PDB file of C-alpha atoms in Angstrom:
ATOM      1  CA  MET D   1       1.237  -3.662 -13.163  1.00  0.00           C
ATOM      2  CA  GLU D   2       0.526   0.094 -14.404  1.00  0.00           C
ATOM      3  CA  SER D   3      -3.112  -0.754 -13.695  1.00  0.00           C
ATOM      4  CA  ILE D   4      -2.471  -1.427 -10.103  1.00  0.00           C
ATOM      5  CA  ASP D   5      -0.174   1.398  -9.651  1.00  0.00           C
ATOM      6  CA  THR D   6      -2.918   3.714 -11.142  1.00  0.00           C
ATOM      7  CA  ILE D   7      -5.302   2.589  -8.622  1.00  0.00           C
ATOM      8  CA  ILE D   8      -2.896   3.565  -6.115  1.00  0.00           C
ATOM      9  CA  LYS D   9      -2.131   6.995  -7.676  1.00  0.00           C
ATOM     10  CA  ASN D  10      -5.814   7.674  -7.802  1.00  0.00           C
ATOM     11  CA  VAL D  11      -6.278   6.784  -4.377  1.00  0.00           C
ATOM     12  CA  LEU D  12      -3.468   9.297  -2.951  1.00  0.00           C
ATOM     13  CA  ILE D  13      -4.743  12.199  -5.346  1.00  0.00           C
ATOM     14  CA  GLY D  14      -8.178  12.124  -3.914  1.00  0.00           C
ATOM     15  CA  GLY D  15      -7.392  11.342  -0.310  1.00  0.00           C
ATOM     16  CA  LEU D  16      -4.578  13.731   0.835  1.00  0.00           C
ATOM     17  CA  SER D  17      -4.525  16.819   2.320  1.00  0.00           C
ATOM     18  CA  THR D  18      -1.145  17.805   3.265  1.00  0.00           C
ATOM     19  CA  ALA D  19       0.637  20.063   0.533  1.00  0.00           C
ATOM     20  CA  VAL D  20       4.016  21.567   0.225  1.00  0.00           C
ATOM     21  CA  TYR D  21       4.747  23.983  -2.944  1.00  0.00           C
ATOM     22  CA  ALA D  22       8.103  24.264  -4.556  1.00  0.00           C
ATOM     23  CA  GLY D  23       9.806  27.584  -4.021  1.00  0.00           C
ATOM     24  CA  THR D  24       7.605  30.590  -3.374  1.00  0.00           C
ATOM     25  CA  ALA D  25       4.422  29.061  -4.892  1.00  0.00           C
ATOM     26  CA  ALA D  26       1.331  28.774  -2.793  1.00  0.00           C
ATOM     27  CA  SER D  27      -0.747  26.933  -4.920  1.00  0.00           C
ATOM     28  CA  THR D  28      -0.541  24.489  -8.210  1.00  0.00           C
ATOM     29  CA  SER D  29      -1.928  27.275 -10.342  1.00  0.00           C
ATOM     30  CA  SER D  30       0.616  29.319  -8.902  1.00  0.00           C
ATOM     31  CA  THR D  31       3.700  27.452  -9.737  1.00  0.00           C
ATOM     32  CA  SER D  32       5.960  28.993 -12.481  1.00  0.00           C
ATOM     33  CA  VAL D  33       9.033  27.869 -14.405  1.00  0.00           C
ATOM     34  CA  ALA D  34      10.848  28.871 -11.432  1.00  0.00           C
ATOM     35  CA  SER D  35       8.873  26.455  -9.248  1.00  0.00           C
ATOM     36  CA  VAL D  36      11.224  23.341  -9.471  1.00  0.00           C
ATOM     37  CA  ILE D  37      11.909  21.100  -6.711  1.00  0.00           C
ATOM     38  CA  ALA D  38      15.059  21.793  -4.659  1.00  0.00           C
ATOM     39  CA  SER D  39      16.868  20.690  -1.411  1.00  0.00           C
ATOM     40  CA  ALA D  40      14.744  23.236   0.569  1.00  0.00           C
ATOM     41  CA  ASP D  41      11.447  21.834  -0.323  1.00  0.00           C
ATOM     42  CA  ILE D  42      12.340  18.333   0.603  1.00  0.00           C
ATOM     43  CA  ARG D  43      13.667  19.703   3.987  1.00  0.00           C
ATOM     44  CA  LYS D  44      10.273  21.357   4.498  1.00  0.00           C
ATOM     45  CA  SER D  45       8.274  17.966   3.752  1.00  0.00           C
ATOM     46  CA  VAL D  46      10.620  16.408   5.940  1.00  0.00           C
ATOM     47  CA  ARG D  47      10.018  18.857   8.707  1.00  0.00           C
ATOM     48  CA  GLN D  48       6.271  18.264   8.240  1.00  0.00           C
ATOM     49  CA  LEU D  49       6.367  14.730   8.471  1.00  0.00           C
ATOM     50  CA  LYS D  50       8.564  14.798  11.472  1.00  0.00           C
ATOM     51  CA  LYS D  51       6.067  17.291  13.414  1.00  0.00           C
ATOM     52  CA  LEU D  52       3.248  15.241  12.588  1.00  0.00           C
ATOM     53  CA  LYS D  53       4.959  12.090  14.123  1.00  0.00           C
ATOM     54  CA  ALA D  54       4.768   9.985  11.094  1.00  0.00           C
ATOM     55  CA  ILE D  55       6.831   6.542  10.989  1.00  0.00           C
ATOM     56  CA  PRO D  56       9.569   6.122   9.084  1.00  0.00           C
ATOM     57  CA  PHE D  57      10.392   3.108   6.968  1.00  0.00           C
ATOM     58  CA  GLN D  58      13.885   0.700   7.288  1.00  0.00           C
ATOM     59  CA  GLY D  59      15.654   2.018   4.165  1.00  0.00           C
ATOM     60  CA  THR D  60      17.977  -0.067   2.100  1.00  0.00           C
ATOM     61  CA  GLN D  61      20.936   0.878   4.040  1.00  0.00           C
ATOM     62  CA  GLY D  62      19.237  -0.228   7.430  1.00  0.00           C
ATOM     63  CA  ASN D  63      18.614   3.462   8.228  1.00  0.00           C
ATOM     64  CA  PRO D  64      15.058   5.238   9.191  1.00  0.00           C
ATOM     65  CA  VAL D  65      14.027   6.983   6.243  1.00  0.00           C
ATOM     66  CA  PHE D  66      10.556   8.258   4.594  1.00  0.00           C
ATOM     67  CA  GLY D  67       9.744   7.030   1.052  1.00  0.00           C
ATOM     68  CA  ALA D  68       9.389   9.356  -1.927  1.00  0.00           C
ATOM     69  CA  LEU D  69       7.645   8.310  -5.266  1.00  0.00           C
ATOM     70  CA  ILE D  70       9.149  11.044  -7.977  1.00  0.00           C
ATOM     71  CA  GLY D  71       8.482  11.731 -11.667  1.00  0.00           C
ATOM     72  CA  PRO D  72      11.003  11.861 -14.309  1.00  0.00           C
ATOM     73  CA  GLU D  73      10.518  15.448 -14.657  1.00  0.00           C
ATOM     74  CA  CYS D  74      11.269  16.353 -11.004  1.00  0.00           C
ATOM     75  CA  ALA D  75      13.811  13.649 -10.998  1.00  0.00           C
ATOM     76  CA  TYR D  76      15.601  15.535 -13.554  1.00  0.00           C
ATOM     77  CA  ASP D  77      15.900  18.543 -11.465  1.00  0.00           C
ATOM     78  CA  LEU D  78      16.631  17.080  -8.284  1.00  0.00           C
ATOM     79  CA  LEU D  79      19.322  15.135  -9.713  1.00  0.00           C
ATOM     80  CA  GLY D  80      20.714  18.392 -11.010  1.00  0.00           C
ATOM     81  CA  ASP D  81      20.771  20.239  -7.764  1.00  0.00           C
ATOM     82  CA  SER D  82      24.024  20.904  -6.452  1.00  0.00           C
ATOM     83  CA  THR D  83      23.344  19.917  -2.963  1.00  0.00           C
ATOM     84  CA  TRP D  84      21.875  16.527  -4.089  1.00  0.00           C
ATOM     85  CA  GLN D  85      24.877  15.743  -6.051  1.00  0.00           C
ATOM     86  CA  ALA D  86      27.088  16.748  -3.316  1.00  0.00           C
ATOM     87  CA  THR D  87      25.504  14.216  -1.140  1.00  0.00           C
ATOM     88  CA  GLN D  88      25.423  11.680  -3.620  1.00  0.00           C
ATOM     89  CA  GLN D  89      29.456  11.579  -4.190  1.00  0.00           C
ATOM     90  CA  TYR D  90      30.275   8.920  -1.980  1.00  0.00           C
ATOM     91  CA  VAL D  91      27.008   6.799  -1.150  1.00  0.00           C
ATOM     92  CA  ASN D  92      26.921   2.743  -1.847  1.00  0.00           C
ATOM     93  CA  PRO D  93      25.860   2.397  -5.493  1.00  0.00           C
ATOM     94  CA  ASP D  94      23.987  -0.692  -4.852  1.00  0.00           C
ATOM     95  CA  PRO D  95      20.299   0.848  -4.222  1.00  0.00           C
ATOM     96  CA  MET D  96      20.675   2.736  -8.014  1.00  0.00           C
ATOM     97  CA  ARG D  97      21.190  -0.608  -9.074  1.00  0.00           C
ATOM     98  CA  ARG D  98      17.772  -1.355  -7.458  1.00  0.00           C
ATOM     99  CA  GLY D  99      16.317   1.620  -9.208  1.00  0.00           C
ATOM    100  CA  ILE D 100      16.149   3.866  -6.022  1.00  0.00           C
ATOM    101  CA  LEU D 101      17.725   7.236  -7.122  1.00  0.00           C
ATOM    102  CA  GLY D 102      19.268   7.756  -3.698  1.00  0.00           C
ATOM    103  CA  THR D 103      18.763   8.965  -0.126  1.00  0.00           C
ATOM    104  CA  TYR D 104      18.363  12.674   0.530  1.00  0.00           C
ATOM    105  CA  PHE D 105      17.645  14.394   3.740  1.00  0.00           C
ATOM    106  CA  GLY D 106      16.266  10.919   5.171  1.00  0.00           C
ATOM    107  CA  VAL D 107      13.822  10.530   1.976  1.00  0.00           C
ATOM    108  CA  GLU D 108      14.390   7.531  -0.175  1.00  0.00           C
ATOM    109  CA  PHE D 109      13.389   8.507  -3.577  1.00  0.00           C
ATOM    110  CA  VAL D 110      12.199   5.913  -6.184  1.00  0.00           C
ATOM    111  CA  GLU D 111      11.149   7.163  -9.589  1.00  0.00           C
ATOM    112  CA  THR D 112       7.961   6.279 -11.422  1.00  0.00           C
ATOM    113  CA  ASN D 113       6.304   7.324 -14.793  1.00  0.00           C
ATOM    114  CA  ASN D 114       3.219   6.797 -13.661  1.00  0.00           C
ATOM    115  CA  ASN D 115       3.273  10.256 -11.684  1.00  0.00           C
ATOM    116  CA  TYR D 116       0.421  13.025 -11.630  1.00  0.00           C
ATOM    117  CA  LYS D 117       0.471  16.282 -13.117  1.00  0.00           C
ATOM    118  CA  SER D 118      -2.246  19.007 -11.797  1.00  0.00           C
ATOM    119  CA  ASN D 119      -3.670  21.142 -14.954  1.00  0.00           C
ATOM    120  CA  SER D 120      -5.179  23.641 -12.689  1.00  0.00           C
ATOM    121  CA  SER D 121      -5.508  26.750 -14.514  1.00  0.00           C
ATOM    122  CA  GLY D 122      -3.615  25.653 -17.255  1.00  0.00           C
ATOM    123  CA  SER D 123      -0.270  25.754 -15.234  1.00  0.00           C
ATOM    124  CA  GLY D 124      -0.468  23.293 -12.646  1.00  0.00           C
ATOM    125  CA  GLY D 125       2.375  20.823 -11.357  1.00  0.00           C
ATOM    126  CA  TYR D 126       3.986  17.653 -10.921  1.00  0.00           C
ATOM    127  CA  THR D 127       3.566  15.737  -7.722  1.00  0.00           C
ATOM    128  CA  THR D 128       6.312  13.972  -5.683  1.00  0.00           C
ATOM    129  CA  TRP D 129       4.829  11.940  -2.842  1.00  0.00           C
ATOM    130  CA  ILE D 130       7.062  11.878   0.261  1.00  0.00           C
ATOM    131  CA  PHE D 131       5.577   9.406   3.121  1.00  0.00           C
ATOM    132  CA  GLY D 132       5.490   7.697   6.236  1.00  0.00           C
ATOM    133  CA  LYS D 133       4.966   3.942   6.895  1.00  0.00           C
ATOM    134  CA  GLU D 134       1.373   2.902   6.986  1.00  0.00           C
ATOM    135  CA  ALA D 135       0.112   6.349   5.409  1.00  0.00           C
ATOM    136  CA  TYR D 136      -1.515   4.332   3.152  1.00  0.00           C
ATOM    137  CA  GLY D 137      -2.428   0.402   2.627  1.00  0.00           C
ATOM    138  CA  VAL D 138      -2.920  -1.798   0.056  1.00  0.00           C
ATOM    139  CA  VAL D 139      -5.260  -4.951   0.410  1.00  0.00           C
ATOM    140  CA  SER D 140      -5.822  -8.138  -1.693  1.00  0.00           C
ATOM    141  CA  ILE D 141      -9.724  -8.928  -1.084  1.00  0.00           C
ATOM    142  CA  ASP D 142      -8.525 -12.585  -2.370  1.00  0.00           C
ATOM    143  CA  SER D 143      -8.779 -14.795   0.515  1.00  0.00           C
ATOM    144  CA  GLU D 144      -6.556 -17.246  -1.078  1.00  0.00           C
ATOM    145  CA  ASP D 145      -3.754 -15.163  -1.660  1.00  0.00           C
ATOM    146  CA  VAL D 146      -3.404 -12.525   1.269  1.00  0.00           C
ATOM    147  CA  THR D 147       0.240 -12.255   0.934  1.00  0.00           C
ATOM    148  CA  SER D 148       0.371 -10.999  -2.673  1.00  0.00           C
ATOM    149  CA  PRO D 149      -1.755  -7.813  -2.785  1.00  0.00           C
ATOM    150  CA  GLY D 150      -3.454  -7.734  -6.191  1.00  0.00           C
ATOM    151  CA  ALA D 151      -2.167 -11.024  -7.308  1.00  0.00           C
ATOM    152  CA  ALA D 152      -3.301 -11.004 -11.081  1.00  0.00           C
ATOM    153  CA  THR D 153      -5.041 -13.844 -12.803  1.00  0.00           C
ATOM    154  CA  LEU D 154      -4.734 -14.476 -16.503  1.00  0.00           C
ATOM    155  CA  ILE D 155      -7.695 -16.086 -18.278  1.00  0.00           C
ATOM    156  CA  LEU D 156      -6.854 -17.418 -21.824  1.00  0.00           C
ATOM    157  CA  LYS D 157     -10.074 -18.727 -23.820  1.00  0.00           C
ATOM    158  CA  ASP D 158      -9.227 -20.523 -27.241  1.00  0.00           C
ATOM    159  CA  SER D 159     -11.742 -20.847 -29.904  1.00  0.00           C
ATOM    160  CA  GLY D 160     -13.302 -24.459 -30.360  1.00  0.00           C
ATOM    161  CA  PRO D 161     -15.836 -26.380 -32.500  1.00  0.00           C
ATOM    162  CA  ASN D 162     -18.593 -25.423 -30.170  1.00  0.00           C
ATOM    163  CA  ASP D 163     -17.759 -21.616 -29.885  1.00  0.00           C
ATOM    164  CA  THR D 164     -20.838 -20.132 -31.976  1.00  0.00           C
ATOM    165  CA  GLY D 165     -19.738 -16.917 -31.483  1.00  0.00           C
ATOM    166  CA  ASN D 166     -16.455 -17.177 -33.384  1.00  0.00           C
ATOM    167  CA  PRO D 167     -17.659 -19.719 -35.921  1.00  0.00           C
ATOM    168  CA  LEU D 168     -14.587 -19.208 -38.233  1.00  0.00           C
ATOM    169  CA  SER D 169     -12.025 -19.759 -35.071  1.00  0.00           C
ATOM    170  CA  ILE D 170     -10.360 -16.517 -36.186  1.00  0.00           C
ATOM    171  CA  TRP D 171      -9.653 -15.216 -32.504  1.00  0.00           C
ATOM    172  CA  SER D 172      -9.229 -16.024 -28.874  1.00  0.00           C
ATOM    173  CA  THR D 173      -9.504 -13.769 -25.865  1.00  0.00           C
ATOM    174  CA  LEU D 174      -7.308 -13.090 -23.163  1.00  0.00           C
ATOM    175  CA  GLY D 175      -7.989 -11.128 -19.902  1.00  0.00           C
ATOM    176  CA  TRP D 176      -7.029 -10.562 -16.625  1.00  0.00           C
ATOM    177  CA  TYR D 177      -8.359  -9.470 -13.226  1.00  0.00           C
ATOM    178  CA  ALA D 178      -6.789  -8.625  -9.659  1.00  0.00           C
ATOM    179  CA  PRO D 179      -8.833  -8.561  -6.185  1.00  0.00           C
ATOM    180  CA  PHE D 180      -7.349  -5.228  -5.057  1.00  0.00           C
ATOM    181  CA  ASN D 181      -7.958  -2.119  -3.098  1.00  0.00           C
ATOM    182  CA  ALA D 182      -5.953   1.091  -1.864  1.00  0.00           C
ATOM    183  CA  VAL D 183      -6.987   3.322   0.920  1.00  0.00           C
ATOM    184  CA  VAL D 184      -5.118   6.296   2.764  1.00  0.00           C
ATOM    185  CA  LEU D 185      -4.848   5.293   6.270  1.00  0.00           C
ATOM    186  CA  ASN D 186      -3.426   8.648   7.573  1.00  0.00           C
ATOM    187  CA  SER D 187      -3.548  11.635   5.198  1.00  0.00           C
ATOM    188  CA  ASP D 188      -0.921  13.559   7.613  1.00  0.00           C
ATOM    189  CA  TRP D 189       1.621  11.130   6.677  1.00  0.00           C
ATOM    190  CA  VAL D 190       1.733  11.866   3.094  1.00  0.00           C
ATOM    191  CA  ILE D 191       3.110  15.075   1.589  1.00  0.00           C
ATOM    192  CA  ASN D 192       1.854  16.000  -1.753  1.00  0.00           C
ATOM    193  CA  LEU D 193       5.291  18.173  -3.162  1.00  0.00           C
ATOM    194  CA  TYR D 194       4.133  20.339  -6.066  1.00  0.00           C
ATOM    195  CA  ALA D 195       6.552  21.385  -8.405  1.00  0.00           C
ATOM    196  CA  ASN D 196       7.026  22.577 -12.098  1.00  0.00           C
ATOM    197  CA  ALA D 197       9.743  20.994 -14.206  1.00  0.00           C
ATOM    198  CA  SER D 198      12.248  22.999 -15.826  1.00  0.00           C
ATOM    199  CA  SER D 199      12.413  21.247 -19.093  1.00  0.00           C
TER     200      SER D 199
END
């Protein structure tokens, strides 16, 4: 659900301190049209995670990888990068069937349309998160369902003969709630890669 995804996104935005800027940019406000995501930025991010001893995940192919969440704007530029195209020519296409863009320099990219754009000084940049295992956690606070974080409860209330607030029985109400929380566990293990988009 997008609401749960947004909670995680907001926690990542507010709880991280490690930033990498695409190209020659030094801040979100200095990103330019030329500051699009490229292979050098991925390598820089991976180097930082390795230096800080971030724990990798087990990737879809069974190899150790870092995870990445990338928005459609930056994904468009990354997919057009010549080095990316060269490395993806002969890979197993199965991950792409699962919504995974591909693995690149030890980073497995998953695309999301719920990404973050900074509007600092009117220019800003898009965030791609590159992270290690246990960098952040999601927790269900529902003791009856600890295996499904954020399992939602749907509540439908139909109008009845004793519903004085709806005397003509014109409407019903539908709502949901999910006992859920998210927290950054190790801010060093999540990279905020800021980049502009070419289009």
